[in-house]
């Protein structure tokens, strides 16, 4: 399997390479792609050095799969070119996610929708991925009516510049700014850009992507997405209202058996999911499982995952693994 990684030197692209290596992905040739200024430099993969090539060179090499994490405009321009060359593209940008002809996939939820005709596949937003992995088994059992989510998102979701801003502020030195305000000892209720209805694009992504991935527009979703000075992953407080009532022990049992989920919920011993524990893991961690007594048939959860891994790189690689397993590529 010839695999291109487009954006190989970026934060997510670097993690994609790490995940491909860790999961011993069945690739016969690796094609790292980055901007012109990086062409010619080398990356090391499984102890071997690979030269970074240009987009045109990568397309001419006709990879079987191209994992993209290079921004929406790059994906809009070049993903169709890879598709023309016979490549299946799995894109981590938001460019294709709401295109009705494009599948938006979290393997634990809707990989079954994929077919050999899907040559551009969208990887959902990180904060959406970790939430729907948990929603899916509960929706199947109790039918979700409404979701209210507040997120606590790592600066790594913004990128290298944001991590540098946080670290510089910690050291009390000036440097490049990724945010309008200080992020250290602060929180910013602002991720991506504000739209005319007062919601940010990040919040709208969580709402619309959830309905698309779950294939159920009847699920009402509202979101408040917040940036916090944390590195290891995104955390989410999720309130779910069901059509049907539930038994708390059964909810816990369903989640303990759910694919890709690890339940960490023993508050008597101070056991609950935290970004520091989720960092560099591929699972979604859920805890603080408790009934919301303020309304009937409602549940509160706390969900944590590494946003660069399950929230981006690992989810994309898992889609690629599924395509190979089902001979769709
Ligand atoms: C963020 N989910 O956390 C967005 C994009 N990675 O900034």
JSON list of C-alpha atoms in Angstrom, two decimals, residues 3-145:
[
{"chain": "A", "resi": 3, "resn": "UNK", "atom": "CA", "xyz": [0.59, 6.03, 1.33]},
{"chain": "A", "resi": 4, "resn": "UNK", "atom": "CA", "xyz": [1.08, 9.78, 1.05]},
{"chain": "A", "resi": 5, "resn": "UNK", "atom": "CA", "xyz": [0.92, 12.01, 4.13]},
{"chain": "A", "resi": 6, "resn": "UNK", "atom": "CA", "xyz": [0.12, 15.54, 2.99]},
{"chain": "A", "resi": 7, "resn": "UNK", "atom": "CA", "xyz": [1.15, 18.04, 5.66]},
{"chain": "A", "resi": 8, "resn": "UNK", "atom": "CA", "xyz": [3.78, 15.62, 6.97]},
{"chain": "A", "resi": 9, "resn": "UNK", "atom": "CA", "xyz": [5.66, 18.29, 8.93]},
{"chain": "A", "resi": 10, "resn": "UNK", "atom": "CA", "xyz": [2.62, 19.77, 10.68]},
{"chain": "A", "resi": 11, "resn": "UNK", "atom": "CA", "xyz": [1.37, 18.96, 14.18]},
{"chain": "A", "resi": 12, "resn": "UNK", "atom": "CA", "xyz": [-1.25, 16.42, 13.00]},
{"chain": "A", "resi": 13, "resn": "UNK", "atom": "CA", "xyz": [0.83, 15.15, 10.07]},
{"chain": "A", "resi": 14, "resn": "UNK", "atom": "CA", "xyz": [3.67, 14.31, 12.45]},
{"chain": "A", "resi": 15, "resn": "UNK", "atom": "CA", "xyz": [1.23, 12.36, 14.64]},
{"chain": "A", "resi": 16, "resn": "UNK", "atom": "CA", "xyz": [-0.17, 10.60, 11.55]},
{"chain": "A", "resi": 17, "resn": "UNK", "atom": "CA", "xyz": [3.33, 9.28, 10.81]},
{"chain": "A", "resi": 18, "resn": "UNK", "atom": "CA", "xyz": [3.74, 8.21, 14.44]},
{"chain": "A", "resi": 19, "resn": "UNK", "atom": "CA", "xyz": [0.39, 6.39, 14.44]},
{"chain": "A", "resi": 20, "resn": "UNK", "atom": "CA", "xyz": [1.12, 4.66, 11.10]},
{"chain": "A", "resi": 21, "resn": "UNK", "atom": "CA", "xyz": [4.38, 3.42, 12.60]},
{"chain": "A", "resi": 22, "resn": "UNK", "atom": "CA", "xyz": [2.87, 2.36, 15.95]},
{"chain": "A", "resi": 23, "resn": "UNK", "atom": "CA", "xyz": [0.00, 0.47, 14.31]},
{"chain": "A", "resi": 24, "resn": "UNK", "atom": "CA", "xyz": [2.37, -1.18, 11.84]},
{"chain": "A", "resi": 25, "resn": "UNK", "atom": "CA", "xyz": [0.16, 0.06, 9.00]},
{"chain": "A", "resi": 26, "resn": "UNK", "atom": "CA", "xyz": [0.67, -2.18, 5.91]},
{"chain": "A", "resi": 27, "resn": "UNK", "atom": "CA", "xyz": [2.40, 0.40, 3.76]},
{"chain": "A", "resi": 28, "resn": "UNK", "atom": "CA", "xyz": [4.98, -0.55, 1.13]},
{"chain": "A", "resi": 29, "resn": "UNK", "atom": "CA", "xyz": [5.96, 3.02, 0.31]},
{"chain": "A", "resi": 30, "resn": "UNK", "atom": "CA", "xyz": [5.65, 6.28, 2.26]},
{"chain": "A", "resi": 31, "resn": "UNK", "atom": "CA", "xyz": [5.33, 9.60, 0.43]},
{"chain": "A", "resi": 32, "resn": "UNK", "atom": "CA", "xyz": [5.71, 12.56, 2.81]},
{"chain": "A", "resi": 33, "resn": "UNK", "atom": "CA", "xyz": [4.37, 15.79, 1.28]},
{"chain": "A", "resi": 34, "resn": "UNK", "atom": "CA", "xyz": [4.86, 19.32, 2.59]},
{"chain": "A", "resi": 35, "resn": "UNK", "atom": "CA", "xyz": [5.19, 22.87, 1.33]},
{"chain": "A", "resi": 36, "resn": "UNK", "atom": "CA", "xyz": [7.84, 23.81, -1.21]},
{"chain": "A", "resi": 37, "resn": "UNK", "atom": "CA", "xyz": [10.17, 25.12, 1.51]},
{"chain": "A", "resi": 38, "resn": "UNK", "atom": "CA", "xyz": [10.32, 21.62, 3.05]},
{"chain": "A", "resi": 39, "resn": "UNK", "atom": "CA", "xyz": [10.81, 19.70, -0.23]},
{"chain": "A", "resi": 40, "resn": "UNK", "atom": "CA", "xyz": [14.10, 17.81, -0.10]},
{"chain": "A", "resi": 41, "resn": "UNK", "atom": "CA", "xyz": [14.25, 17.62, 3.68]},
{"chain": "A", "resi": 42, "resn": "UNK", "atom": "CA", "xyz": [13.90, 14.12, 5.11]},
{"chain": "A", "resi": 43, "resn": "UNK", "atom": "CA", "xyz": [11.67, 12.48, 7.71]},
{"chain": "A", "resi": 44, "resn": "UNK", "atom": "CA", "xyz": [12.49, 9.23, 9.48]},
{"chain": "A", "resi": 45, "resn": "UNK", "atom": "CA", "xyz": [9.89, 6.47, 9.45]},
{"chain": "A", "resi": 46, "resn": "UNK", "atom": "CA", "xyz": [10.56, 3.02, 10.90]},
{"chain": "A", "resi": 47, "resn": "UNK", "atom": "CA", "xyz": [14.26, 3.84, 11.00]},
{"chain": "A", "resi": 48, "resn": "UNK", "atom": "CA", "xyz": [14.41, 4.75, 7.32]},
{"chain": "A", "resi": 49, "resn": "UNK", "atom": "CA", "xyz": [14.76, 8.22, 5.84]},
{"chain": "A", "resi": 50, "resn": "UNK", "atom": "CA", "xyz": [12.19, 9.45, 3.31]},
{"chain": "A", "resi": 51, "resn": "UNK", "atom": "CA", "xyz": [12.55, 12.67, 1.26]},
{"chain": "A", "resi": 52, "resn": "UNK", "atom": "CA", "xyz": [9.72, 15.17, 1.48]},
{"chain": "A", "resi": 53, "resn": "UNK", "atom": "CA", "xyz": [8.28, 15.69, -2.00]},
{"chain": "A", "resi": 54, "resn": "UNK", "atom": "CA", "xyz": [6.05, 18.29, -3.65]},
{"chain": "A", "resi": 55, "resn": "UNK", "atom": "CA", "xyz": [2.35, 17.82, -4.25]},
{"chain": "A", "resi": 56, "resn": "UNK", "atom": "CA", "xyz": [2.89, 17.30, -8.00]},
{"chain": "A", "resi": 57, "resn": "UNK", "atom": "CA", "xyz": [5.57, 14.65, -7.42]},
{"chain": "A", "resi": 58, "resn": "UNK", "atom": "CA", "xyz": [3.34, 12.84, -4.91]},
{"chain": "A", "resi": 59, "resn": "UNK", "atom": "CA", "xyz": [0.41, 12.81, -7.35]},
{"chain": "A", "resi": 60, "resn": "UNK", "atom": "CA", "xyz": [2.67, 11.46, -10.11]},
{"chain": "A", "resi": 61, "resn": "UNK", "atom": "CA", "xyz": [3.63, 8.59, -7.77]},
{"chain": "A", "resi": 62, "resn": "UNK", "atom": "CA", "xyz": [-0.07, 7.56, -7.67]},
{"chain": "A", "resi": 63, "resn": "UNK", "atom": "CA", "xyz": [-0.42, 6.63, -3.99]},
{"chain": "A", "resi": 64, "resn": "UNK", "atom": "CA", "xyz": [-3.22, 4.26, -3.01]},
{"chain": "A", "resi": 65, "resn": "UNK", "atom": "CA", "xyz": [-4.15, 6.43, -0.01]},
{"chain": "A", "resi": 66, "resn": "UNK", "atom": "CA", "xyz": [-3.40, 10.06, 0.84]},
{"chain": "A", "resi": 67, "resn": "UNK", "atom": "CA", "xyz": [-3.87, 11.23, 4.42]},
{"chain": "A", "resi": 68, "resn": "UNK", "atom": "CA", "xyz": [-4.33, 15.01, 4.34]},
{"chain": "A", "resi": 69, "resn": "UNK", "atom": "CA", "xyz": [-3.81, 17.46, 7.16]},
{"chain": "A", "resi": 70, "resn": "UNK", "atom": "CA", "xyz": [-2.74, 20.61, 5.35]},
{"chain": "A", "resi": 71, "resn": "UNK", "atom": "CA", "xyz": [-5.66, 23.01, 5.69]},
{"chain": "A", "resi": 72, "resn": "UNK", "atom": "CA", "xyz": [-8.89, 23.42, 3.82]},
{"chain": "A", "resi": 73, "resn": "UNK", "atom": "CA", "xyz": [-7.67, 25.41, 0.81]},
{"chain": "A", "resi": 74, "resn": "UNK", "atom": "CA", "xyz": [-4.87, 22.92, 0.09]},
{"chain": "A", "resi": 75, "resn": "UNK", "atom": "CA", "xyz": [-7.35, 20.07, 0.34]},
{"chain": "A", "resi": 76, "resn": "UNK", "atom": "CA", "xyz": [-9.92, 21.74, -1.91]},
{"chain": "A", "resi": 77, "resn": "UNK", "atom": "CA", "xyz": [-7.23, 22.33, -4.54]},
{"chain": "A", "resi": 78, "resn": "UNK", "atom": "CA", "xyz": [-5.32, 19.06, -4.42]},
{"chain": "A", "resi": 79, "resn": "UNK", "atom": "CA", "xyz": [-7.59, 16.29, -3.08]},
{"chain": "A", "resi": 80, "resn": "UNK", "atom": "CA", "xyz": [-9.46, 16.13, -6.42]},
{"chain": "A", "resi": 81, "resn": "UNK", "atom": "CA", "xyz": [-6.09, 15.87, -8.22]},
{"chain": "A", "resi": 82, "resn": "UNK", "atom": "CA", "xyz": [-5.12, 12.85, -6.11]},
{"chain": "A", "resi": 83, "resn": "UNK", "atom": "CA", "xyz": [-8.59, 11.37, -6.73]},
{"chain": "A", "resi": 84, "resn": "UNK", "atom": "CA", "xyz": [-8.06, 11.78, -10.49]},
{"chain": "A", "resi": 85, "resn": "UNK", "atom": "CA", "xyz": [-4.81, 9.83, -10.10]},
{"chain": "A", "resi": 86, "resn": "UNK", "atom": "CA", "xyz": [-6.75, 6.97, -8.50]},
{"chain": "A", "resi": 87, "resn": "UNK", "atom": "CA", "xyz": [-5.88, 7.82, -4.87]},
{"chain": "A", "resi": 88, "resn": "UNK", "atom": "CA", "xyz": [-8.34, 7.59, -1.98]},
{"chain": "A", "resi": 89, "resn": "UNK", "atom": "CA", "xyz": [-8.03, 10.77, 0.10]},
{"chain": "A", "resi": 90, "resn": "UNK", "atom": "CA", "xyz": [-8.81, 10.92, 3.83]},
{"chain": "A", "resi": 91, "resn": "UNK", "atom": "CA", "xyz": [-8.88, 14.62, 4.69]},
{"chain": "A", "resi": 92, "resn": "UNK", "atom": "CA", "xyz": [-8.59, 16.06, 8.19]},
{"chain": "A", "resi": 93, "resn": "UNK", "atom": "CA", "xyz": [-9.57, 19.62, 7.19]},
{"chain": "A", "resi": 94, "resn": "UNK", "atom": "CA", "xyz": [-13.12, 20.94, 7.36]},
{"chain": "A", "resi": 95, "resn": "UNK", "atom": "CA", "xyz": [-13.21, 21.48, 3.57]},
{"chain": "A", "resi": 96, "resn": "UNK", "atom": "CA", "xyz": [-15.33, 18.48, 2.60]},
{"chain": "A", "resi": 97, "resn": "UNK", "atom": "CA", "xyz": [-17.12, 17.59, 5.85]},
{"chain": "A", "resi": 98, "resn": "UNK", "atom": "CA", "xyz": [-20.53, 19.07, 5.05]},
{"chain": "A", "resi": 99, "resn": "UNK", "atom": "CA", "xyz": [-20.45, 18.23, 1.32]},
{"chain": "A", "resi": 100, "resn": "UNK", "atom": "CA", "xyz": [-23.49, 15.95, 0.86]},
{"chain": "A", "resi": 101, "resn": "UNK", "atom": "CA", "xyz": [-21.54, 13.76, -1.58]},
{"chain": "A", "resi": 102, "resn": "UNK", "atom": "CA", "xyz": [-18.70, 13.18, 0.89]},
{"chain": "A", "resi": 103, "resn": "UNK", "atom": "CA", "xyz": [-18.75, 10.67, 3.76]},
{"chain": "A", "resi": 104, "resn": "UNK", "atom": "CA", "xyz": [-17.86, 12.06, 7.20]},
{"chain": "A", "resi": 105, "resn": "UNK", "atom": "CA", "xyz": [-16.56, 9.05, 9.14]},
{"chain": "A", "resi": 106, "resn": "UNK", "atom": "CA", "xyz": [-15.81, 7.91, 12.67]},
{"chain": "A", "resi": 107, "resn": "UNK", "atom": "CA", "xyz": [-15.13, 4.16, 12.26]},
{"chain": "A", "resi": 108, "resn": "UNK", "atom": "CA", "xyz": [-16.85, 3.17, 15.55]},
{"chain": "A", "resi": 109, "resn": "UNK", "atom": "CA", "xyz": [-20.01, 4.96, 14.36]},
{"chain": "A", "resi": 110, "resn": "UNK", "atom": "CA", "xyz": [-20.48, 4.85, 10.59]},
{"chain": "A", "resi": 111, "resn": "UNK", "atom": "CA", "xyz": [-17.60, 3.13, 8.75]},
{"chain": "A", "resi": 112, "resn": "UNK", "atom": "CA", "xyz": [-20.22, 0.77, 7.31]},
{"chain": "A", "resi": 113, "resn": "UNK", "atom": "CA", "xyz": [-21.38, 3.64, 5.08]},
{"chain": "A", "resi": 114, "resn": "UNK", "atom": "CA", "xyz": [-18.11, 3.56, 3.12]},
{"chain": "A", "resi": 115, "resn": "UNK", "atom": "CA", "xyz": [-17.95, 2.09, -0.37]},
{"chain": "A", "resi": 116, "resn": "UNK", "atom": "CA", "xyz": [-15.29, 1.69, -3.05]},
{"chain": "A", "resi": 117, "resn": "UNK", "atom": "CA", "xyz": [-16.74, 4.79, -4.76]},
{"chain": "A", "resi": 118, "resn": "UNK", "atom": "CA", "xyz": [-15.74, 7.07, -1.86]},
{"chain": "A", "resi": 119, "resn": "UNK", "atom": "CA", "xyz": [-12.48, 8.55, -3.12]},
{"chain": "A", "resi": 120, "resn": "UNK", "atom": "CA", "xyz": [-12.51, 11.62, -0.85]},
{"chain": "A", "resi": 121, "resn": "UNK", "atom": "CA", "xyz": [-13.46, 10.88, 2.77]},
{"chain": "A", "resi": 122, "resn": "UNK", "atom": "CA", "xyz": [-13.71, 13.57, 5.46]},
{"chain": "A", "resi": 123, "resn": "UNK", "atom": "CA", "xyz": [-12.26, 13.17, 8.93]},
{"chain": "A", "resi": 124, "resn": "UNK", "atom": "CA", "xyz": [-14.54, 15.00, 11.42]},
{"chain": "A", "resi": 125, "resn": "UNK", "atom": "CA", "xyz": [-13.57, 17.78, 13.81]},
{"chain": "A", "resi": 126, "resn": "UNK", "atom": "CA", "xyz": [-11.67, 16.49, 16.86]},
{"chain": "A", "resi": 127, "resn": "UNK", "atom": "CA", "xyz": [-14.26, 17.68, 19.39]},
{"chain": "A", "resi": 128, "resn": "UNK", "atom": "CA", "xyz": [-17.00, 15.95, 17.39]},
{"chain": "A", "resi": 129, "resn": "UNK", "atom": "CA", "xyz": [-15.15, 12.63, 17.05]},
{"chain": "A", "resi": 130, "resn": "UNK", "atom": "CA", "xyz": [-14.67, 12.00, 20.75]},
{"chain": "A", "resi": 131, "resn": "UNK", "atom": "CA", "xyz": [-18.30, 12.89, 21.50]},
{"chain": "A", "resi": 132, "resn": "UNK", "atom": "CA", "xyz": [-20.00, 10.70, 18.86]},
{"chain": "A", "resi": 133, "resn": "UNK", "atom": "CA", "xyz": [-17.92, 7.64, 19.82]},
{"chain": "A", "resi": 134, "resn": "UNK", "atom": "CA", "xyz": [-19.74, 7.81, 23.16]},
{"chain": "A", "resi": 135, "resn": "UNK", "atom": "CA", "xyz": [-23.13, 8.99, 21.87]},
{"chain": "A", "resi": 136, "resn": "UNK", "atom": "CA", "xyz": [-23.50, 6.17, 19.33]},
{"chain": "A", "resi": 137, "resn": "UNK", "atom": "CA", "xyz": [-24.00, 3.15, 21.66]},
{"chain": "A", "resi": 138, "resn": "UNK", "atom": "CA", "xyz": [-26.29, 5.18, 23.90]},
{"chain": "A", "resi": 139, "resn": "UNK", "atom": "CA", "xyz": [-28.34, 6.46, 20.96]},
{"chain": "A", "resi": 140, "resn": "UNK", "atom": "CA", "xyz": [-28.75, 2.91, 19.66]},
{"chain": "A", "resi": 141, "resn": "UNK", "atom": "CA", "xyz": [-30.13, 1.81, 23.03]},
{"chain": "A", "resi": 142, "resn": "UNK", "atom": "CA", "xyz": [-32.11, 4.81, 24.31]},
{"chain": "A", "resi": 143, "resn": "UNK", "atom": "CA", "xyz": [-32.54, 7.20, 21.31]},
{"chain": "A", "resi": 144, "resn": "UNK", "atom": "CA", "xyz": [-31.03, 10.61, 22.00]},
{"chain": "A", "resi": 145, "resn": "UNK", "atom": "CA", "xyz": [-33.36, 13.61, 21.89]}
]
